[in-house]
PDB file of N, CA, C and O in Angstrom:
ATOM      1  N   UNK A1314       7.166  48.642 -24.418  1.00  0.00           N
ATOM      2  CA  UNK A1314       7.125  47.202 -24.199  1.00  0.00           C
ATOM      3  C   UNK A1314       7.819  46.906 -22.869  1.00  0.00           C
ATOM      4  O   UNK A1314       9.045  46.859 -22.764  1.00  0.00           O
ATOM      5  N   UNK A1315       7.033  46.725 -21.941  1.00  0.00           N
ATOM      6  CA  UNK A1315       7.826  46.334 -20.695  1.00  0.00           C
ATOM      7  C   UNK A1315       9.174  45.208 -20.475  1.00  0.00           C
ATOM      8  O   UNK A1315      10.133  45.559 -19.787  1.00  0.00           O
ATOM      9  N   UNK A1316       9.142  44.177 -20.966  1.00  0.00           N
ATOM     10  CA  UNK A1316       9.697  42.982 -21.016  1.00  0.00           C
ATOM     11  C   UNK A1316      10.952  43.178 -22.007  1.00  0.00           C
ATOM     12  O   UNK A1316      11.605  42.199 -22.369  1.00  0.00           O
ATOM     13  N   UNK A1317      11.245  44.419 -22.408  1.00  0.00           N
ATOM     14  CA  UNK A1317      12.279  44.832 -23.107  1.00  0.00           C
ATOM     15  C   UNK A1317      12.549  43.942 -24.735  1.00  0.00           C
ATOM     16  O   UNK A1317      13.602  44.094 -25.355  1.00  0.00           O
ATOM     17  N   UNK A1318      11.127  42.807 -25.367  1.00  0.00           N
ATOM     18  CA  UNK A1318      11.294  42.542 -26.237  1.00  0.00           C
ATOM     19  C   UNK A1318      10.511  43.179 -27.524  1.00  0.00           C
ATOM     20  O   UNK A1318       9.313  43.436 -27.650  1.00  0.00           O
ATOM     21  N   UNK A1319      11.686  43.359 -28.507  1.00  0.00           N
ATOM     22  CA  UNK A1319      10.562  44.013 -29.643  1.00  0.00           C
ATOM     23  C   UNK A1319       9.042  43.854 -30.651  1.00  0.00           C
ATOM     24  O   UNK A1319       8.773  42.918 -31.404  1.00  0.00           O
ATOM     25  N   UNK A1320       8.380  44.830 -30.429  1.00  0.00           N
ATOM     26  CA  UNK A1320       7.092  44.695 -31.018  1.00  0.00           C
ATOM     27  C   UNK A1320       7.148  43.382 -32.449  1.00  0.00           C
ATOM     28  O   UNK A1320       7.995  43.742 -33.267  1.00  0.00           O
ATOM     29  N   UNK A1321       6.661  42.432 -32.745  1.00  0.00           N
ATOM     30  CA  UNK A1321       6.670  41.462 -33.405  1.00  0.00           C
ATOM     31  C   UNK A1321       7.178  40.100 -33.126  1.00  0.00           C
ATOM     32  O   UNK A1321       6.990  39.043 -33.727  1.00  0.00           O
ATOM     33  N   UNK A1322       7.906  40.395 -32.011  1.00  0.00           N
ATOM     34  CA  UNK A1322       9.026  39.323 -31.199  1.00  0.00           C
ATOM     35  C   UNK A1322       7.895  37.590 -31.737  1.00  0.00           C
ATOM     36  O   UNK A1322       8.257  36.635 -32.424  1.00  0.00           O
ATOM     37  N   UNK A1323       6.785  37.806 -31.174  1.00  0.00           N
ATOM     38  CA  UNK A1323       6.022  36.415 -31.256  1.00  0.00           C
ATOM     39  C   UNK A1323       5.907  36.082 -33.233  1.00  0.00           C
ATOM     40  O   UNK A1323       5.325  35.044 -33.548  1.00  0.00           O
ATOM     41  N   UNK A1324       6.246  36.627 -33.932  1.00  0.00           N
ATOM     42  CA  UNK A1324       6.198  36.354 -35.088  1.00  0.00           C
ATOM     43  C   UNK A1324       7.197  35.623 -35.448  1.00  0.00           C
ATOM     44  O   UNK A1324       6.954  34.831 -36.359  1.00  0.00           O
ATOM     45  N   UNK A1325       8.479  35.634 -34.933  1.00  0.00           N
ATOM     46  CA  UNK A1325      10.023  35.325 -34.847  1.00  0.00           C
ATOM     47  C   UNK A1325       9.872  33.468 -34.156  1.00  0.00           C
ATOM     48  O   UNK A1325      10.150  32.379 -34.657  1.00  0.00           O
ATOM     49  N   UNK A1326       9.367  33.836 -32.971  1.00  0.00           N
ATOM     50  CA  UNK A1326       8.748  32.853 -32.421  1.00  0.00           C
ATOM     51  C   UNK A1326       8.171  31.493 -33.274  1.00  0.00           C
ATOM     52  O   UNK A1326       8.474  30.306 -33.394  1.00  0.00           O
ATOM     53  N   UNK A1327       7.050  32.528 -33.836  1.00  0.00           N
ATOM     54  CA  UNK A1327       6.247  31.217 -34.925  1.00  0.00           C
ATOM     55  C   UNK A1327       6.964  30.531 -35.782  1.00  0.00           C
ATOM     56  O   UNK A1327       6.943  29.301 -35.751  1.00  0.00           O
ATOM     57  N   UNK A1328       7.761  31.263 -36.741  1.00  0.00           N
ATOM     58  CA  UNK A1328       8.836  31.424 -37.537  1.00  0.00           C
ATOM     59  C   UNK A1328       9.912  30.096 -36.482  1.00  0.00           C
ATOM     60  O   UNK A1328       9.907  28.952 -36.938  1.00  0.00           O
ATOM     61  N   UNK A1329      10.379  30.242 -35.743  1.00  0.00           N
ATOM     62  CA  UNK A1329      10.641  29.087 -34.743  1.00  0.00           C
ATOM     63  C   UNK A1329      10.356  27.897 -34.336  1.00  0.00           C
ATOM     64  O   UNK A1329      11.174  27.022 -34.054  1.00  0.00           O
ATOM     65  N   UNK A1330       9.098  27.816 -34.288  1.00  0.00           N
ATOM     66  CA  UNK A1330       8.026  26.717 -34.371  1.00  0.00           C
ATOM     67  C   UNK A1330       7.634  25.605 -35.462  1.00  0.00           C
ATOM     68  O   UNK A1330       7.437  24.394 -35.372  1.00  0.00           O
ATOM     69  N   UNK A1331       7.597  26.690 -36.736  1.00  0.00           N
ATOM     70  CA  UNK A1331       7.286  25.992 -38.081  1.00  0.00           C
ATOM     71  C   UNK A1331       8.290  25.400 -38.568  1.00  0.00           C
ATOM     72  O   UNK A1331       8.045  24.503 -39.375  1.00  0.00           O
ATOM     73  N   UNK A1332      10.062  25.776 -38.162  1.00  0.00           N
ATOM     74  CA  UNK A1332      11.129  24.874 -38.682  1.00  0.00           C
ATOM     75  C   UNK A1332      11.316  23.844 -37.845  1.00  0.00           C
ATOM     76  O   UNK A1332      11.630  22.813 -38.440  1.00  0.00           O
ATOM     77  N   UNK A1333      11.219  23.729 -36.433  1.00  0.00           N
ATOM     78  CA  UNK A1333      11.318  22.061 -35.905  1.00  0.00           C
ATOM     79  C   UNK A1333       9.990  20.765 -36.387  1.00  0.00           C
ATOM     80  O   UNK A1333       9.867  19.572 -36.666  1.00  0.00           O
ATOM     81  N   UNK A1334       8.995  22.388 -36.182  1.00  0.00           N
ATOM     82  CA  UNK A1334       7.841  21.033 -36.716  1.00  0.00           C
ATOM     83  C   UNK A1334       8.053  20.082 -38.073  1.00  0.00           C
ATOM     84  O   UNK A1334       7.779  18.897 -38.261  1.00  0.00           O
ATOM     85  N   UNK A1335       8.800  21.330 -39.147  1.00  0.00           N
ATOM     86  CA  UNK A1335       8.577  20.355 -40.450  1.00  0.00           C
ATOM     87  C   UNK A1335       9.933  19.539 -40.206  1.00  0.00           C
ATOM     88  O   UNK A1335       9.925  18.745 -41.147  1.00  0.00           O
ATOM     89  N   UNK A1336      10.967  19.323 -39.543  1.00  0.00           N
ATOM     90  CA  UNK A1336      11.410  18.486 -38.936  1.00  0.00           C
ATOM     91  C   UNK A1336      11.216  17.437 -38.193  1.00  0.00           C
ATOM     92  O   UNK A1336      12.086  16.567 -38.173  1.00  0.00           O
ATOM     93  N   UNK A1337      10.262  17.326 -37.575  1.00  0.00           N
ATOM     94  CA  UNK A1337       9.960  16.453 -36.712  1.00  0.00           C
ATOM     95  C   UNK A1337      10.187  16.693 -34.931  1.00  0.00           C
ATOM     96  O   UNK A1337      10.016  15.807 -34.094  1.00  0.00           O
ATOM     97  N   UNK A1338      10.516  17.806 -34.705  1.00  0.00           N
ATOM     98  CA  UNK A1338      11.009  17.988 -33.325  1.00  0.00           C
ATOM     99  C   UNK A1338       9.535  18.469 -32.695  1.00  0.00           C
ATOM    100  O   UNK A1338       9.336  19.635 -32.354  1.00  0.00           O
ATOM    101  N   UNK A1339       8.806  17.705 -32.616  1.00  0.00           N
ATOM    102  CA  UNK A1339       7.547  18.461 -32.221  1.00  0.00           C
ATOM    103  C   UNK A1339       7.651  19.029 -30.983  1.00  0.00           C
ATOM    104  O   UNK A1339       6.833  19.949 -30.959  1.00  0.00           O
ATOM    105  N   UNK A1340       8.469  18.931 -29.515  1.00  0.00           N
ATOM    106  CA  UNK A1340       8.222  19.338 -28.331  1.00  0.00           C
ATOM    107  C   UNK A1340       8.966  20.828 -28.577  1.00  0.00           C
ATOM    108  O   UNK A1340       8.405  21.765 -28.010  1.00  0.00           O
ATOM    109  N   UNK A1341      10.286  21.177 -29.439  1.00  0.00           N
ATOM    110  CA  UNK A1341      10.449  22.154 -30.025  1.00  0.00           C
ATOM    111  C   UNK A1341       9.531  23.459 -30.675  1.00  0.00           C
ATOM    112  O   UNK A1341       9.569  24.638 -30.321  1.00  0.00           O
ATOM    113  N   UNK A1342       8.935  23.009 -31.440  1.00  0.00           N
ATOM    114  CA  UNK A1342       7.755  23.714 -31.959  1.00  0.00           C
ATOM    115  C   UNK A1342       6.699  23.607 -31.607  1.00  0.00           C
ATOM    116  O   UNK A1342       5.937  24.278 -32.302  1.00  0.00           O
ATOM    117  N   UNK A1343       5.981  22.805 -30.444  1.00  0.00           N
ATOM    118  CA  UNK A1343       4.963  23.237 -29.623  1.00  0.00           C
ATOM    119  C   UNK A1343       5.314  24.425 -28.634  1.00  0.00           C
ATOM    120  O   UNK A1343       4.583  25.369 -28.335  1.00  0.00           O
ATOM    121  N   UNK A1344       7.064  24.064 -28.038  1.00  0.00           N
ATOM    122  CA  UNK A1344       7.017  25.554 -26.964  1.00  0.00           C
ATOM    123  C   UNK A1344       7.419  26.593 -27.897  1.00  0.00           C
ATOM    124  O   UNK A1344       7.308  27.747 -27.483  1.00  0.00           O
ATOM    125  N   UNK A1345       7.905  26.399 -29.182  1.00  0.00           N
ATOM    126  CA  UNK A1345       7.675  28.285 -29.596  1.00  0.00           C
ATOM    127  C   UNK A1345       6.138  28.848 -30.036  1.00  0.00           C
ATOM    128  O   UNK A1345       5.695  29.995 -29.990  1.00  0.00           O
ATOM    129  N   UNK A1346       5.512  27.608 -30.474  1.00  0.00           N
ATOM    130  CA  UNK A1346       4.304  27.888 -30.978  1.00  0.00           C
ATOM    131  C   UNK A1346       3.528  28.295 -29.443  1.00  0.00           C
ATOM    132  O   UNK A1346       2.692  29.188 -29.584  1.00  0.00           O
ATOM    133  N   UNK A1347       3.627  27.955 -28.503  1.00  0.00           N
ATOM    134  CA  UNK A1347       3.047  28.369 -27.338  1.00  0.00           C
ATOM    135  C   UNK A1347       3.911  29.720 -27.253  1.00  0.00           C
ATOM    136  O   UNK A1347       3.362  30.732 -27.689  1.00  0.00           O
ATOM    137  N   UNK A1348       4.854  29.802 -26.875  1.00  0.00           N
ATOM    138  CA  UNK A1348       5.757  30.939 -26.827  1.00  0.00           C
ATOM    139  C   UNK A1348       5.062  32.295 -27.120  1.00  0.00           C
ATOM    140  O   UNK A1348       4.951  33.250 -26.351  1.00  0.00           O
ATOM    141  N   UNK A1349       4.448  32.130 -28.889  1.00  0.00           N
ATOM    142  CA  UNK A1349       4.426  33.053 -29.322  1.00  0.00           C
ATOM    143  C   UNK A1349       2.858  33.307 -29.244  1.00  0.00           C
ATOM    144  O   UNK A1349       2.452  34.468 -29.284  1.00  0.00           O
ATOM    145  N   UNK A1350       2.036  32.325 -29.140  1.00  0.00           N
ATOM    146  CA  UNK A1350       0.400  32.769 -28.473  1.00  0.00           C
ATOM    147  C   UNK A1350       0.819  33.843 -27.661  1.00  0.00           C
ATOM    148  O   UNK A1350       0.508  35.014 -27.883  1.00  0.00           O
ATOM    149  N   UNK A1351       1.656  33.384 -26.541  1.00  0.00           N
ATOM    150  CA  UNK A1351       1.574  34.592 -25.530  1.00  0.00           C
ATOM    151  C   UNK A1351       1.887  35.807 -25.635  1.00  0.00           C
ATOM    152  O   UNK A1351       1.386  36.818 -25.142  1.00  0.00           O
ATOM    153  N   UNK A1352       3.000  35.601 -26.507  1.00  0.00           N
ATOM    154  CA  UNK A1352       3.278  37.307 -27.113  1.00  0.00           C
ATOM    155  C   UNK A1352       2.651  38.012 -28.158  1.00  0.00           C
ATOM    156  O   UNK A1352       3.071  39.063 -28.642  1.00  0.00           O
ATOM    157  N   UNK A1353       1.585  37.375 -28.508  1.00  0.00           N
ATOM    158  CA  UNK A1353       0.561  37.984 -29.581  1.00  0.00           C
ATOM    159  C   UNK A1353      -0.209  38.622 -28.503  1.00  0.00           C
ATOM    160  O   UNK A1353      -0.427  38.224 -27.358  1.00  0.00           O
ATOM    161  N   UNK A1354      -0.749  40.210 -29.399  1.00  0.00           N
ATOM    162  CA  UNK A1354      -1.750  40.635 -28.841  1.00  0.00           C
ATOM    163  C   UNK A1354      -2.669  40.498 -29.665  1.00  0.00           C
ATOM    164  O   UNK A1354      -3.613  41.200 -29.303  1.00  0.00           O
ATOM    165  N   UNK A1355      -2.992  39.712 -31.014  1.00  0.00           N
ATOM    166  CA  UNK A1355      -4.189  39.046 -31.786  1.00  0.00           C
ATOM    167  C   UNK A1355      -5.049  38.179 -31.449  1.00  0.00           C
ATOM    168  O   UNK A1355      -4.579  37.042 -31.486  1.00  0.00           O
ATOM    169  N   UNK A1356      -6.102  38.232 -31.137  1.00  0.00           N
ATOM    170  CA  UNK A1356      -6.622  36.625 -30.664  1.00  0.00           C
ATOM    171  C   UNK A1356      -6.929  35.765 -31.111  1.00  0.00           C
ATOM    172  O   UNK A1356      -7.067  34.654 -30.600  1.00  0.00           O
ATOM    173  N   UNK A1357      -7.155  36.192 -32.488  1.00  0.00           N
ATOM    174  CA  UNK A1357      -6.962  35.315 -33.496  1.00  0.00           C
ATOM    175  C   UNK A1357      -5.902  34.354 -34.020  1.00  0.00           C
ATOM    176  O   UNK A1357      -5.839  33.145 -34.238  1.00  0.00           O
ATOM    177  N   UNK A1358      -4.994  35.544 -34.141  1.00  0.00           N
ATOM    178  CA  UNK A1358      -3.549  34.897 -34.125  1.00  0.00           C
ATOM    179  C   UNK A1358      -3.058  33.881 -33.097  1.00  0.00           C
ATOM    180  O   UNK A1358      -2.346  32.959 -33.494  1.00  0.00           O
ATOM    181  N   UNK A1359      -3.439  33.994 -31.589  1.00  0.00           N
ATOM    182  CA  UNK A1359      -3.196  33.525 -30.401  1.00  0.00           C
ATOM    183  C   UNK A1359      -4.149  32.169 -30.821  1.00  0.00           C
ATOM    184  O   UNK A1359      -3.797  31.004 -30.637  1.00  0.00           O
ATOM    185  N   UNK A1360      -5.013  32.462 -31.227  1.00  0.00           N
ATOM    186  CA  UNK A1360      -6.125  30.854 -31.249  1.00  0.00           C
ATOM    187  C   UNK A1360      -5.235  30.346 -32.251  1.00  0.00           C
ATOM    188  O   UNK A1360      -5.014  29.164 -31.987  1.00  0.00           O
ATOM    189  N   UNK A1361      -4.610  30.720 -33.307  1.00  0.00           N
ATOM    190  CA  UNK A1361      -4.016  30.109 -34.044  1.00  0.00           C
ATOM    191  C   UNK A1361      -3.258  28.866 -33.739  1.00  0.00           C
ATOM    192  O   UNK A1361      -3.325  27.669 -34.017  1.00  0.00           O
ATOM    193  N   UNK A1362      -2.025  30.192 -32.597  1.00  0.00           N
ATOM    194  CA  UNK A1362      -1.075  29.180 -32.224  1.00  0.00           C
ATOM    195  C   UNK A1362      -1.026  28.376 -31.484  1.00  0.00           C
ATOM    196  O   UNK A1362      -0.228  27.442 -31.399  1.00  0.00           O
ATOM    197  N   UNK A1363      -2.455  28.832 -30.442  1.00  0.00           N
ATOM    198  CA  UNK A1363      -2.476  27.431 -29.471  1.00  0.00           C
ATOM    199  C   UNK A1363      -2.902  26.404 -30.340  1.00  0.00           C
ATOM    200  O   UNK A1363      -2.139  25.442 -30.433  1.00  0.00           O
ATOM    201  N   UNK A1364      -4.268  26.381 -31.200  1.00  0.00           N
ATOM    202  CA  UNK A1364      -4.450  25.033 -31.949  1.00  0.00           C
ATOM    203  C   UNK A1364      -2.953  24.779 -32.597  1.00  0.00           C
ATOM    204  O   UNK A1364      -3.098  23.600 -32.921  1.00  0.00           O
ATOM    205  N   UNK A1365      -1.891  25.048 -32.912  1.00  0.00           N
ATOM    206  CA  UNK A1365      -0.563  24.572 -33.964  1.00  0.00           C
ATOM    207  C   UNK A1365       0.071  23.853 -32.211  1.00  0.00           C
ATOM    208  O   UNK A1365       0.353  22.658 -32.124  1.00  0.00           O
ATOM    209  N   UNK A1366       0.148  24.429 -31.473  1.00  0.00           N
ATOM    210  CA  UNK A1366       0.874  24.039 -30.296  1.00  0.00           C
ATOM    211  C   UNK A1366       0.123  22.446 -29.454  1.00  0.00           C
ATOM    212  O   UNK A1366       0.643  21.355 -29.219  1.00  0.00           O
ATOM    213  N   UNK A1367      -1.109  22.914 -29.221  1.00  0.00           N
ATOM    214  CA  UNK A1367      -1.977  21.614 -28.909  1.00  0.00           C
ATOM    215  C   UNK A1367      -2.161  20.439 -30.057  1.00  0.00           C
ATOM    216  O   UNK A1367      -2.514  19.286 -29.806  1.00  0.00           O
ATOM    217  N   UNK A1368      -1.866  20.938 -31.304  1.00  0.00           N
ATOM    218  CA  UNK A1368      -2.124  19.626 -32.237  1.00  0.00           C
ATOM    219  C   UNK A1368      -0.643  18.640 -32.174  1.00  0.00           C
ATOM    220  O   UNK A1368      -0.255  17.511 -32.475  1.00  0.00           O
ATOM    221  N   UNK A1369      -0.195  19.788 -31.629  1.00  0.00           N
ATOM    222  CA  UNK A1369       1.816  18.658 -31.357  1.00  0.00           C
ATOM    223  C   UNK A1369       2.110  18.405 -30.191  1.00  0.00           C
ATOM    224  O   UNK A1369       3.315  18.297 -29.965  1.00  0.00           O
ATOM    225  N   UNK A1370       1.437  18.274 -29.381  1.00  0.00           N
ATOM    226  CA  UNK A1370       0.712  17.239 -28.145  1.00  0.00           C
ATOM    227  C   UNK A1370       0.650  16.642 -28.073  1.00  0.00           C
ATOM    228  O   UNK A1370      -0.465  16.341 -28.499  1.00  0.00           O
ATOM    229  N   UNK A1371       1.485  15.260 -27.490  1.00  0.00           N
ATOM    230  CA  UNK A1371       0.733  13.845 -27.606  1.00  0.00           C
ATOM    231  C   UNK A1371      -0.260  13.359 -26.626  1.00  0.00           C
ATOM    232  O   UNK A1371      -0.795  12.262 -26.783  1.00  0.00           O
TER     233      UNK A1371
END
């Protein structure tokens, strides 16, 4: 892993994302939910998180 972070790191991320959102901190959990698109190598997973990241967009 070049970037010296560990394999799953963007899962931690999401995991990040989903506790401000059900809070209400949406600009919080749009940048981990973006965060962790990028560190997915799923693209599925990655489409995931951009739609979770773009739906907390105003």
């Amino acid at each position: 892993m070049p970037d010296g972070r560990p394999a799953g790191r963007h899962r931690l991320d999401a995991v990040t994302g989903h506790l401000p959102e059900t809070a209400g901190d949406r600009d919080a959990a749009r940048s981990a939910h973006r965060s962790a698109a990028r560190r997915t190598t799923s693209l599925p997973e990655r489409r995931h998180l951009e739609a979770r990241a773009n739906r907390l967009t105003p």
